[in-house]
Tab-separated table of C-alpha atoms and ligand atoms in Angstrom:
chain	number	residue	atom	x	y	z
A	19	MET	CA	-11.917	21.976	-4.011
A	20	ASN	CA	-12.830	19.159	-6.579
A	21	ILE	CA	-11.116	16.066	-5.993
A	22	LEU	CA	-10.471	13.115	-7.632
A	23	VAL	CA	-9.359	10.023	-6.805
A	24	LEU	CA	-7.727	7.362	-8.568
A	25	GLY	CA	-8.377	4.012	-8.400
A	26	GLY	CA	-10.518	1.955	-7.349
A	27	GLY	CA	-10.256	-0.780	-4.365
A	28	GLY	CA	-10.338	-0.684	-1.010
A	29	ARG	CA	-8.011	1.578	-0.533
A	30	GLU	CA	-9.623	4.075	-2.807
A	31	HIS	CA	-12.965	3.675	-0.815
A	32	THR	CA	-11.585	4.523	1.820
A	33	PHE	CA	-9.696	7.914	0.514
A	34	ALA	CA	-13.682	8.473	-0.040
A	35	TRP	CA	-15.026	8.006	2.565
A	36	LYS	CA	-12.792	10.334	4.098
A	37	LEU	CA	-12.606	12.586	1.511
A	38	ILE	CA	-16.381	13.556	1.896
A	39	GLN	CA	-16.402	13.793	5.732
A	40	SER	CA	-14.265	17.269	4.626
A	41	PRO	CA	-16.081	21.057	4.388
A	42	LEU	CA	-12.998	21.013	1.580
A	43	CYS	CA	-14.822	18.983	-0.679
A	44	GLU	CA	-17.100	20.178	-3.064
A	45	GLU	CA	-16.690	17.452	-5.316
A	46	LEU	CA	-15.426	14.107	-5.463
A	47	HIS	CA	-15.011	11.680	-8.295
A	48	VAL	CA	-13.147	8.381	-8.496
A	49	ALA	CA	-11.410	6.479	-11.315
A	50	PRO	CA	-12.254	3.739	-12.073
A	51	GLY	CA	-14.359	3.551	-8.437
A	52	ASN	CA	-16.532	0.471	-7.613
A	53	ALA	CA	-19.964	0.348	-6.353
A	54	GLY	CA	-18.569	1.728	-2.438
A	55	THR	CA	-17.466	5.146	-4.025
A	56	ALA	CA	-20.700	5.449	-6.819
A	57	LYS	CA	-22.733	5.276	-3.465
A	58	ILE	CA	-20.338	8.858	-2.593
A	59	ALA	CA	-18.821	10.268	-5.314
A	60	HIS	CA	-18.683	10.711	-9.388
A	61	ASN	CA	-17.214	7.623	-10.509
A	62	ALA	CA	-16.006	8.024	-13.463
A	63	ALA	CA	-15.343	5.238	-15.816
A	64	LEU	CA	-11.446	6.238	-17.485
A	65	ASP	CA	-8.720	3.798	-18.009
A	66	ILE	CA	-5.959	5.688	-14.897
A	67	MET	CA	-3.405	4.570	-17.179
A	68	ASP	CA	-4.254	6.680	-20.316
A	69	PHE	CA	-3.379	10.320	-19.219
A	70	LYS	CA	-4.493	12.144	-22.002
A	71	GLU	CA	-8.083	10.856	-21.239
A	72	VAL	CA	-7.462	11.735	-17.429
A	73	GLU	CA	-6.371	14.816	-18.057
A	74	ALA	CA	-9.519	15.761	-20.641
A	75	TYR	CA	-11.473	14.264	-17.109
A	76	VAL	CA	-9.587	17.186	-14.939
A	77	HIS	CA	-9.886	20.275	-17.281
A	78	GLU	CA	-14.106	19.057	-17.681
A	79	HIS	CA	-14.822	18.839	-13.924
A	80	MET	CA	-12.163	20.798	-12.827
A	81	ILE	CA	-10.915	19.246	-10.910
A	82	ASP	CA	-8.352	20.558	-7.775
A	83	LEU	CA	-6.573	18.025	-6.258
A	84	MET	CA	-5.752	14.370	-7.357
A	85	ILE	CA	-4.701	11.382	-5.396
A	86	VAL	CA	-3.292	8.859	-6.482
A	87	GLY	CA	-4.204	4.957	-5.115
A	88	PRO	CA	-2.183	2.455	-6.690
A	89	GLU	CA	1.628	2.196	-7.588
A	90	ALA	CA	1.656	1.998	-12.219
A	91	PRO	CA	-0.064	5.206	-13.091
A	92	LEU	CA	2.972	6.453	-10.859
A	93	CYS	CA	5.927	4.151	-12.063
A	94	ALA	CA	4.815	4.975	-14.929
A	95	GLY	CA	5.046	9.552	-14.688
A	96	ILE	CA	1.583	10.424	-14.388
A	97	THR	CA	2.617	13.364	-11.915
A	98	ASP	CA	5.489	14.873	-14.078
A	99	TYR	CA	2.648	14.649	-16.889
A	100	PHE	CA	0.342	16.759	-14.878
A	101	GLU	CA	3.262	18.555	-13.350
A	102	GLU	CA	3.945	19.799	-17.724
A	103	HIS	CA	0.123	19.702	-19.265
A	104	VAL	CA	-1.578	21.184	-15.868
A	105	PRO	CA	0.838	22.688	-13.488
A	106	THR	CA	-2.051	24.222	-11.344
A	107	LEU	CA	-3.529	20.856	-10.289
A	108	MET	CA	-1.816	19.664	-7.017
A	109	VAL	CA	-1.307	15.749	-7.150
A	110	VAL	CA	-0.854	13.245	-4.221
A	111	GLY	CA	2.149	11.283	-5.430
A	112	PRO	CA	5.258	10.894	-6.486
A	113	LYS	CA	7.337	11.899	-9.732
A	114	LYS	CA	8.923	8.589	-11.793
A	115	ASP	CA	12.031	9.112	-10.105
A	116	GLY	CA	10.716	9.120	-6.624
A	117	ALA	CA	8.248	6.594	-7.724
A	118	GLN	CA	11.281	3.974	-8.499
A	119	LEU	CA	11.641	3.194	-4.622
A	120	GLU	CA	8.460	1.054	-5.607
A	121	GLY	CA	9.243	0.541	-8.922
A	122	SER	CA	12.754	-0.685	-8.852
A	123	LYS	CA	13.776	-3.110	-6.116
A	124	ALA	CA	17.768	-2.462	-7.050
A	125	PHE	CA	16.846	1.144	-6.512
A	126	ALA	CA	15.722	1.336	-3.258
A	127	LYS	CA	18.050	-1.033	-2.114
A	128	SER	CA	21.067	1.186	-3.756
A	129	PHE	CA	19.578	3.807	-2.413
A	130	MET	CA	19.368	2.277	1.515
A	131	ASN	CA	22.478	1.438	0.825
A	132	GLN	CA	24.087	4.856	-0.183
A	133	TYR	CA	21.907	5.995	3.316
A	134	ASN	CA	23.183	3.585	5.502
A	135	ILE	CA	19.226	2.710	5.809
A	136	PRO	CA	19.316	-0.640	7.622
A	137	THR	CA	17.801	-3.860	5.182
A	138	ALA	CA	19.076	-7.189	4.279
A	139	GLY	CA	22.605	-7.587	2.978
A	140	TYR	CA	21.810	-8.443	-1.060
A	141	LEU	CA	23.284	-8.534	-4.589
A	142	GLU	CA	22.058	-7.277	-7.806
A	143	VAL	CA	21.787	-9.995	-10.798
A	144	THR	CA	21.821	-9.553	-14.436
A	145	SER	CA	22.658	-11.771	-17.039
A	146	ASP	CA	25.999	-10.155	-17.316
A	147	ASN	CA	26.538	-11.156	-14.134
A	148	LEU	CA	24.705	-14.897	-13.029
A	149	ASP	CA	27.845	-15.869	-12.381
A	150	GLU	CA	28.182	-14.306	-9.107
A	151	GLY	CA	24.478	-14.466	-8.540
A	152	VAL	CA	24.966	-18.216	-8.350
A	153	LYS	CA	28.222	-18.029	-6.928
A	154	TYR	CA	26.317	-16.144	-3.932
A	155	LEU	CA	22.924	-17.981	-3.906
A	156	LYS	CA	26.137	-21.173	-3.100
A	157	SER	CA	27.308	-18.798	-0.130
A	158	ASN	CA	24.049	-18.675	1.228
A	159	PRO	CA	22.385	-21.306	4.213
A	160	GLY	CA	18.973	-19.927	2.751
A	161	PRO	CA	16.131	-19.075	2.864
A	162	TYR	CA	17.079	-17.766	-0.320
A	163	VAL	CA	15.184	-14.570	-1.639
A	164	LEU	CA	14.665	-13.573	-4.990
A	165	LYS	CA	12.749	-10.188	-6.598
A	166	ALA	CA	12.002	-9.651	-9.420
A	167	ASP	CA	13.616	-5.478	-10.112
A	168	GLY	CA	10.603	-4.144	-11.369
A	169	LEU	CA	6.009	-4.497	-10.793
A	170	ALA	CA	5.240	-7.364	-11.367
A	171	ALA	CA	1.502	-7.496	-9.650
A	172	GLY	CA	3.091	-8.633	-5.722
A	173	LYS	CA	3.768	-11.798	-7.195
A	174	GLY	CA	7.779	-10.556	-8.005
A	175	VAL	CA	9.039	-11.965	-4.897
A	176	LEU	CA	9.871	-15.820	-4.461
A	177	ILE	CA	11.608	-17.251	-0.867
A	178	LEU	CA	13.048	-20.552	-1.378
A	179	LYS	CA	14.046	-22.886	0.929
A	180	ASP	CA	16.063	-25.504	-1.774
A	181	GLN	CA	19.407	-24.188	-2.651
A	182	ALA	CA	18.792	-25.321	-6.599
A	183	THR	CA	15.488	-24.701	-6.907
A	184	ALA	CA	16.959	-20.980	-6.740
A	185	ILE	CA	19.586	-20.958	-8.719
A	186	THR	CA	16.788	-22.476	-11.301
A	187	GLU	CA	14.004	-19.613	-10.889
A	188	LEU	CA	17.137	-16.940	-10.176
A	189	LYS	CA	18.137	-18.131	-13.851
A	190	SER	CA	14.507	-18.410	-15.317
A	191	MET	CA	13.295	-14.931	-13.768
A	192	LEU	CA	17.082	-13.422	-15.789
A	193	SER	CA	14.901	-14.889	-18.556
A	194	GLY	CA	11.835	-13.577	-18.641
A	195	LYS	CA	9.923	-15.138	-16.003
A	196	PHE	CA	7.927	-12.157	-14.971
A	197	GLY	CA	8.796	-10.353	-18.465
A	198	ASP	CA	10.944	-7.195	-18.486
A	199	ALA	CA	10.441	-6.872	-14.328
A	200	SER	CA	13.006	-9.982	-14.423
A	201	LYS	CA	15.769	-9.218	-15.829
A	202	THR	CA	17.161	-8.066	-13.343
A	203	VAL	CA	16.655	-10.000	-9.799
A	204	VAL	CA	17.968	-8.646	-6.525
A	205	ILE	CA	19.115	-11.501	-4.112
A	206	GLU	CA	18.504	-10.824	-0.523
A	207	GLU	CA	19.639	-12.094	2.549
A	208	PHE	CA	17.126	-13.532	4.763
A	209	LEU	CA	15.242	-11.966	8.029
A	210	ASP	CA	13.409	-13.950	10.243
A	211	GLY	CA	11.461	-11.741	12.369
A	212	LEU	CA	8.033	-9.767	12.499
A	213	GLU	CA	6.543	-7.684	9.604
A	214	PHE	CA	5.636	-4.175	10.437
A	215	SER	CA	4.434	-1.128	8.305
A	216	VAL	CA	4.775	3.024	8.415
A	217	PHE	CA	3.260	4.940	6.498
A	218	VAL	CA	4.455	9.136	6.175
A	219	LEU	CA	2.707	11.955	4.010
A	220	THR	CA	5.405	13.642	3.222
A	221	ASP	CA	6.051	17.088	0.507
A	222	GLY	CA	9.547	16.317	0.292
A	223	GLN	CA	10.834	18.152	3.606
A	224	TYR	CA	8.477	17.418	6.160
A	225	TYR	CA	6.083	14.396	6.990
A	226	ILE	CA	3.319	13.661	8.854
A	227	LEU	CA	3.681	9.679	10.691
A	228	LEU	CA	0.779	7.821	10.171
A	229	PRO	CA	-0.830	5.707	12.861
A	230	GLU	CA	1.662	1.764	11.849
A	231	ALA	CA	0.050	-0.751	10.612
A	232	LYS	CA	0.383	-5.244	9.769
A	233	ASP	CA	-0.920	-6.450	7.193
A	234	TYR	CA	-2.269	-10.805	6.662
A	235	LYS	CA	-0.994	-11.473	3.030
A	236	ARG	CA	-1.297	-15.312	2.758
A	237	ILE	CA	-4.791	-16.643	1.617
A	238	GLY	CA	-4.805	-19.780	4.234
A	239	GLU	CA	-5.047	-19.432	8.490
A	240	GLY	CA	-1.967	-19.498	10.306
A	241	ASP	CA	-0.615	-16.978	6.865
A	242	THR	CA	-0.078	-20.194	5.279
A	243	GLY	CA	-0.635	-20.580	1.007
A	244	LEU	CA	-0.241	-17.854	-1.570
A	245	ASN	CA	0.704	-14.691	-1.728
A	246	THR	CA	-2.375	-12.311	-1.628
A	247	GLY	CA	-2.616	-7.856	-2.070
A	248	GLY	CA	-4.009	-8.275	1.722
A	249	MET	CA	-5.730	-10.693	3.349
A	250	GLY	CA	-6.701	-8.173	6.732
A	251	ALA	CA	-4.556	-5.689	8.874
A	252	VAL	CA	-4.665	-4.132	12.365
A	253	SER	CA	-3.543	-0.515	13.705
A	254	PRO	CA	-1.904	-0.581	16.172
A	255	VAL	CA	0.134	-2.873	16.185
A	256	PRO	CA	0.908	-4.297	19.743
A	257	PHE	CA	4.468	-5.137	19.470
A	258	VAL	CA	5.333	-1.732	17.800
A	259	ASP	CA	5.858	0.657	21.186
A	260	GLN	CA	7.323	4.448	21.275
A	261	GLU	CA	10.858	3.050	21.153
A	262	MET	CA	10.978	1.278	18.155
A	263	ILE	CA	8.517	3.934	16.095
A	264	THR	CA	11.524	6.258	17.242
A	265	LYS	CA	14.025	3.526	16.235
A	266	VAL	CA	11.838	3.438	12.787
A	267	ARG	CA	12.476	7.416	12.658
A	268	ASP	CA	15.544	7.793	13.036
A	269	ARG	CA	16.990	5.500	11.172
A	270	VAL	CA	14.557	4.768	8.838
A	271	ILE	CA	12.260	8.123	8.133
A	272	LEU	CA	14.563	10.312	8.787
A	273	PRO	CA	17.850	8.947	6.033
A	274	THR	CA	15.155	8.070	3.396
A	275	LEU	CA	13.860	12.031	3.701
A	276	SER	CA	17.211	13.242	3.388
A	277	GLY	CA	18.321	10.802	0.474
A	278	LEU	CA	15.418	11.739	-1.237
A	279	GLN	CA	16.447	15.819	-0.727
A	280	ASP	CA	20.075	14.838	-1.453
A	281	ARG	CA	18.966	13.149	-4.502
A	282	GLN	CA	16.742	16.365	-5.557
A	283	ILE	CA	13.987	13.929	-5.812
A	284	ASP	CA	10.631	16.004	-4.888
A	285	TYR	CA	9.205	13.635	-3.229
A	286	LYS	CA	4.849	14.743	-2.961
A	287	GLY	CA	3.344	11.662	-1.220
A	288	PHE	CA	2.649	8.794	0.207
A	289	ILE	CA	5.896	6.577	1.635
A	290	PHE	CA	5.442	3.198	2.684
A	291	PHE	CA	7.880	0.986	4.640
A	292	GLY	CA	7.858	-2.553	4.467
A	293	LEU	CA	9.681	-3.188	7.782
A	294	ILE	CA	10.401	-6.596	9.697
A	295	ARG	CA	11.896	-6.534	13.557
A	296	VAL	CA	14.728	-8.546	13.990
A	297	ASP	CA	17.100	-8.693	17.539
A	298	ASN	CA	14.260	-5.566	18.685
A	299	GLU	CA	15.984	-3.328	14.971
A	300	PRO	CA	14.045	-2.400	12.061
A	301	PHE	CA	14.658	-3.878	9.188
A	302	VAL	CA	12.872	-2.011	5.662
A	303	ILE	CA	11.776	-4.979	3.480
A	304	GLU	CA	10.184	-2.322	0.694
A	305	TYR	CA	9.423	0.919	0.434
A	306	ASN	CA	6.256	1.346	-1.661
A	307	CYS	CA	4.736	4.481	-2.943
A	308	ARG	CA	1.372	4.947	-1.904
A	309	MET	CA	-0.799	3.833	1.086
A	310	GLY	CA	-1.123	-0.073	1.702
A	311	ASP	CA	-4.772	-2.212	0.303
A	312	PRO	CA	-5.684	-3.335	2.795
A	313	GLU	CA	-3.520	-0.822	5.537
A	314	THR	CA	-5.311	2.182	4.408
A	315	GLU	CA	-8.959	0.196	5.669
A	316	VAL	CA	-6.708	0.901	9.591
A	317	VAL	CA	-5.121	4.098	8.875
A	318	LEU	CA	-7.405	5.962	7.109
A	319	PRO	CA	-10.388	5.326	9.944
A	320	ARG	CA	-7.876	5.961	12.972
A	321	VAL	CA	-6.836	9.698	11.696
A	322	LYS	CA	-9.214	12.697	12.968
A	323	ASN	CA	-8.112	14.929	10.762
A	324	ASP	CA	-9.376	16.617	7.710
A	325	PHE	CA	-7.555	14.100	4.757
A	326	ALA	CA	-8.227	16.769	2.273
A	327	LYS	CA	-6.322	19.250	4.587
A	328	LEU	CA	-3.839	16.671	5.263
A	329	CYS	CA	-3.482	16.398	0.870
A	330	THR	CA	-3.476	20.096	0.456
A	331	ALA	CA	-0.837	21.003	2.731
A	332	LEU	CA	1.705	19.460	1.275
A	333	PHE	CA	1.133	21.981	-1.715
A	334	GLU	CA	0.961	24.552	0.570
A	335	GLN	CA	3.336	24.465	2.316
A	336	ASP	CA	1.995	23.750	6.163
A	337	LEU	CA	2.177	20.371	6.707
A	338	TYR	CA	4.566	20.981	9.644
A	339	GLU	CA	1.725	23.396	11.210
A	340	ILE	CA	-0.123	20.361	11.589
A	341	GLY	CA	-0.409	17.452	14.211
A	342	LEU	CA	-1.411	14.323	13.677
A	343	GLU	CA	-5.266	13.701	15.774
A	344	LYS	CA	-4.837	10.032	16.127
A	345	ASP	CA	-7.912	7.613	17.260
A	346	GLU	CA	-6.728	5.075	20.228
A	347	ARG	CA	-8.648	2.838	19.152
A	348	THR	CA	-7.712	-0.321	17.638
A	349	ALA	CA	-8.833	-0.686	13.914
A	350	ALA	CA	-8.923	-4.201	12.207
A	351	THR	CA	-10.212	-5.135	8.702
A	352	VAL	CA	-11.219	-8.343	7.339
A	353	MET	CA	-10.946	-9.181	3.701
A	354	THR	CA	-13.524	-11.019	2.271
A	355	VAL	CA	-11.777	-12.686	-1.291
A	356	SER	CA	-13.441	-13.834	-4.410
A	357	ALA	CA	-13.601	-18.407	-3.945
A	358	GLY	CA	-10.026	-19.197	-6.193
A	359	TYR	CA	-8.804	-16.223	-4.983
A	360	PRO	CA	-5.422	-15.504	-6.031
A	361	GLY	CA	-5.850	-17.900	-8.766
A	362	SER	CA	-8.555	-17.486	-11.548
A	363	TYR	CA	-11.368	-16.527	-10.203
A	364	GLU	CA	-15.011	-15.995	-11.918
A	365	LYS	CA	-16.716	-12.020	-11.444
A	366	GLY	CA	-20.611	-10.898	-11.895
A	367	LYS	CA	-21.430	-12.815	-8.365
A	368	GLN	CA	-25.046	-11.138	-7.035
A	369	ILE	CA	-23.663	-9.467	-3.073
A	370	SER	CA	-26.009	-8.568	-0.516
A	371	ILE	CA	-24.909	-6.819	2.146
A	372	ASP	CA	-27.038	-6.414	5.300
A	373	GLU	CA	-26.802	-2.635	6.378
A	374	ALA	CA	-28.573	-2.803	9.885
A	375	LYS	CA	-26.425	-5.586	10.976
A	376	THR	CA	-23.458	-4.363	9.482
A	377	SER	CA	-23.773	-0.692	11.065
A	378	ASP	CA	-21.482	-1.504	13.760
A	379	SER	CA	-18.331	-1.273	11.281
A	380	LEU	CA	-17.044	-0.126	7.964
A	381	VAL	CA	-17.812	-1.345	5.198
A	382	PHE	CA	-15.080	-0.651	2.273
A	383	HIS	CA	-15.537	-1.868	-1.457
A	384	ALA	CA	-13.264	-3.745	-2.810
A	385	GLY	CA	-13.724	-5.223	-6.101
A	386	THR	CA	-17.375	-4.612	-6.730
A	387	LYS	CA	-19.283	-2.127	-9.521
A	388	ILE	CA	-22.915	-2.262	-9.906
A	389	ASP	CA	-24.200	-4.052	-12.807
A	390	GLU	CA	-28.107	-3.469	-13.756
A	391	ASN	CA	-28.408	-2.165	-10.354
A	392	GLN	CA	-27.124	-4.832	-8.264
A	393	VAL	CA	-24.210	-4.457	-6.850
A	394	VAL	CA	-21.819	-7.381	-7.887
A	395	THR	CA	-18.150	-9.386	-7.841
A	396	ASN	CA	-16.035	-7.559	-9.935
A	397	GLY	CA	-12.109	-8.945	-7.919
A	398	GLY	CA	-10.411	-10.924	-6.157
A	399	ARG	CA	-10.896	-8.902	-2.723
A	400	VAL	CA	-14.116	-7.462	-2.328
A	401	ILE	CA	-15.447	-5.952	0.556
A	402	ALA	CA	-13.001	-4.924	3.753
A	403	VAL	CA	-14.788	-5.041	7.061
A	404	THR	CA	-13.074	-2.524	9.246
A	405	SER	CA	-14.290	-2.299	13.057
A	406	LEU	CA	-12.885	-0.614	15.778
A	407	ASP	CA	-13.483	-1.086	19.507
A	408	THR	CA	-10.341	-0.540	22.743
A	409	ASP	CA	-8.724	-3.536	21.848
A	410	HIS	CA	-7.657	-6.123	18.577
A	411	HIS	CA	-10.052	-8.212	20.212
A	412	LYS	CA	-12.772	-6.622	20.230
A	413	ALA	CA	-11.933	-5.211	16.866
A	414	ILE	CA	-12.175	-8.615	15.083
A	415	ALA	CA	-15.310	-9.584	16.692
A	416	LYS	CA	-16.909	-6.842	15.171
A	417	SER	CA	-15.684	-6.894	11.432
A	418	MET	CA	-16.337	-11.049	12.200
A	419	LEU	CA	-19.564	-10.357	13.520
A	420	SER	CA	-20.263	-8.207	10.423
A	421	ILE	CA	-19.546	-10.578	7.683
A	422	LYS	CA	-21.594	-13.037	8.021
A	423	SER	CA	-24.772	-10.407	7.232
A	424	ILE	CA	-22.715	-10.149	3.748
A	425	ASP	CA	-23.372	-12.547	1.370
A	426	PHE	CA	-22.104	-13.662	-1.957
A	427	GLU	CA	-21.503	-17.301	-3.270
A	428	GLY	CA	-18.052	-18.423	-3.117
A	429	LYS	CA	-17.321	-15.653	-0.459
A	430	TYR	CA	-14.127	-16.847	2.179
A	431	PHE	CA	-12.218	-15.396	4.117
A	432	ARG	CA	-9.575	-15.400	7.109
A	433	GLY	CA	-10.837	-16.065	10.134
A	434	ASP	CA	-8.051	-15.845	12.141
A	435	ILE	CA	-6.316	-12.282	11.558
A	436	GLY	CA	-4.228	-11.010	14.676
A	437	PHE	CA	-3.740	-14.390	15.705
A	438	ASP	CA	-0.607	-13.703	16.309
A	439	LEU	CA	-1.122	-10.498	18.484
B	501	LIG	P1	8.368	-7.321	-0.956
B	501	LIG	O1	7.210	-7.657	-2.002
B	501	LIG	O2	9.469	-7.184	-1.217
B	501	LIG	O3	7.976	-6.256	0.199
B	501	LIG	O4	8.072	-8.969	-0.234
B	501	LIG	C1	7.198	-10.086	-0.240
B	501	LIG	C2	6.892	-10.493	0.884
B	501	LIG	O5	8.077	-11.054	0.979
B	501	LIG	C3	7.197	-9.634	2.225
B	501	LIG	O6	6.218	-8.981	2.876
B	501	LIG	C4	7.733	-10.646	3.386
B	501	LIG	O7	6.964	-11.366	3.380
B	501	LIG	C5	9.274	-11.495	2.205
B	501	LIG	N1	10.527	-10.972	2.259
B	501	LIG	C6	10.672	-9.651	1.581
B	501	LIG	N2	12.337	-9.690	1.765
B	501	LIG	C7	12.610	-10.701	2.800
B	501	LIG	C8	13.229	-10.685	3.400
B	501	LIG	N3	14.235	-10.148	2.353
B	501	LIG	N4	13.622	-11.481	4.616
B	501	LIG	C9	13.191	-12.219	4.294
B	501	LIG	N5	10.997	-11.987	4.529
B	501	LIG	C10	11.490	-10.913	2.920
B	502	LIG	N1	-1.176	-4.540	1.175
B	502	LIG	C1	0.811	-4.454	0.507
B	502	LIG	C2	0.706	-3.480	-0.032
B	502	LIG	O1	-0.076	-2.201	-0.795
B	502	LIG	O2	1.126	-3.867	-0.905
């Protein structure tokens, strides 16, 4: 089978690393990929938002299975496009309707409301009901959570302590602070608790529950400073016990799947449930229509199943026969990033990796590329270093040691991943 992975981050390098271990995988292609995927697969310099260009590549290389990493092509309808133009291609990732779970916060909230899925109370606001929005903020003790309805590259959520600032920000969002993405704003009740994430791979009816994870989003140690795509992650999550997983299954996963069926949304792909534990109950903070990054870097190393087989099972109606085989060890990943990230940063810094000294870890490339035979930085998040061990202390310590043997100018990482566990 020939497989094409779309995307070029740490998530996609991890997918590729896992896929090449499968006897089902003949040729592996990654578009656009990075310096890590270049070593183990064919990188294709495609614009993954140009579906015609991707289609030509799919025909040329006789691709059987395509796994879509990021949300943007899913929300733009790549799966619908291929269903129409190349119906024989197996595409892992929902169509536009299912991708709305991530692509529209207002859609996700009304979906959760309709199917009684626990989530924070909310109000949907546009310029037409701004007064109602202001009243909602005034009647609320804060902190104030304002979310741009649409995709805003992870920047569309504001959490504010001050009521007057929240009102000003609401107005600025509605008048285009995040472009069209914030023409509708969801104001949410603030939930205080510990966050974790749960992932399923589903064919729309059955699902496989993947290992849960917790990521560290802020740039600074002690979870301070600006939000990033993710600075590290661990799996399993010590405070998520079997009782919590059962609650998540019964109150979140099953109602979500039956809600999708009720709305006749045919969903084949990953669902990422961003959750928060409040008084030992799970609440949904967000849905994503894809795997997380860097969560994938700790989730997949703990999955022993053949990943290509898991993906094809979505189309062969045999997902229900497959049980997850899980590595019971703890995986921890630590992300190295470019100086200045998540603000502006420079690219093109030479990267050196001492492979002998990192051999206890898995080195997943994110923002890297090959330039004149040299591996150089090509993004804010550069390389994720994952290690497995009997507990998170040991796994994190291993990653920290390996990171010392990866160098590039301006390298930064959080030294405190797992500090709160
Ligand atoms: P989201 O993009 O919806 O996941 O929001 C980004 C981050 O904002 C989450 O990971 C949480 O840390 C925080 N957040 C979002 N919604 C809430 C909420 N209702 N209460 C508290 N924190 C929230
Ligand atoms: N690490 C969070 C995400 O992938 O959305």
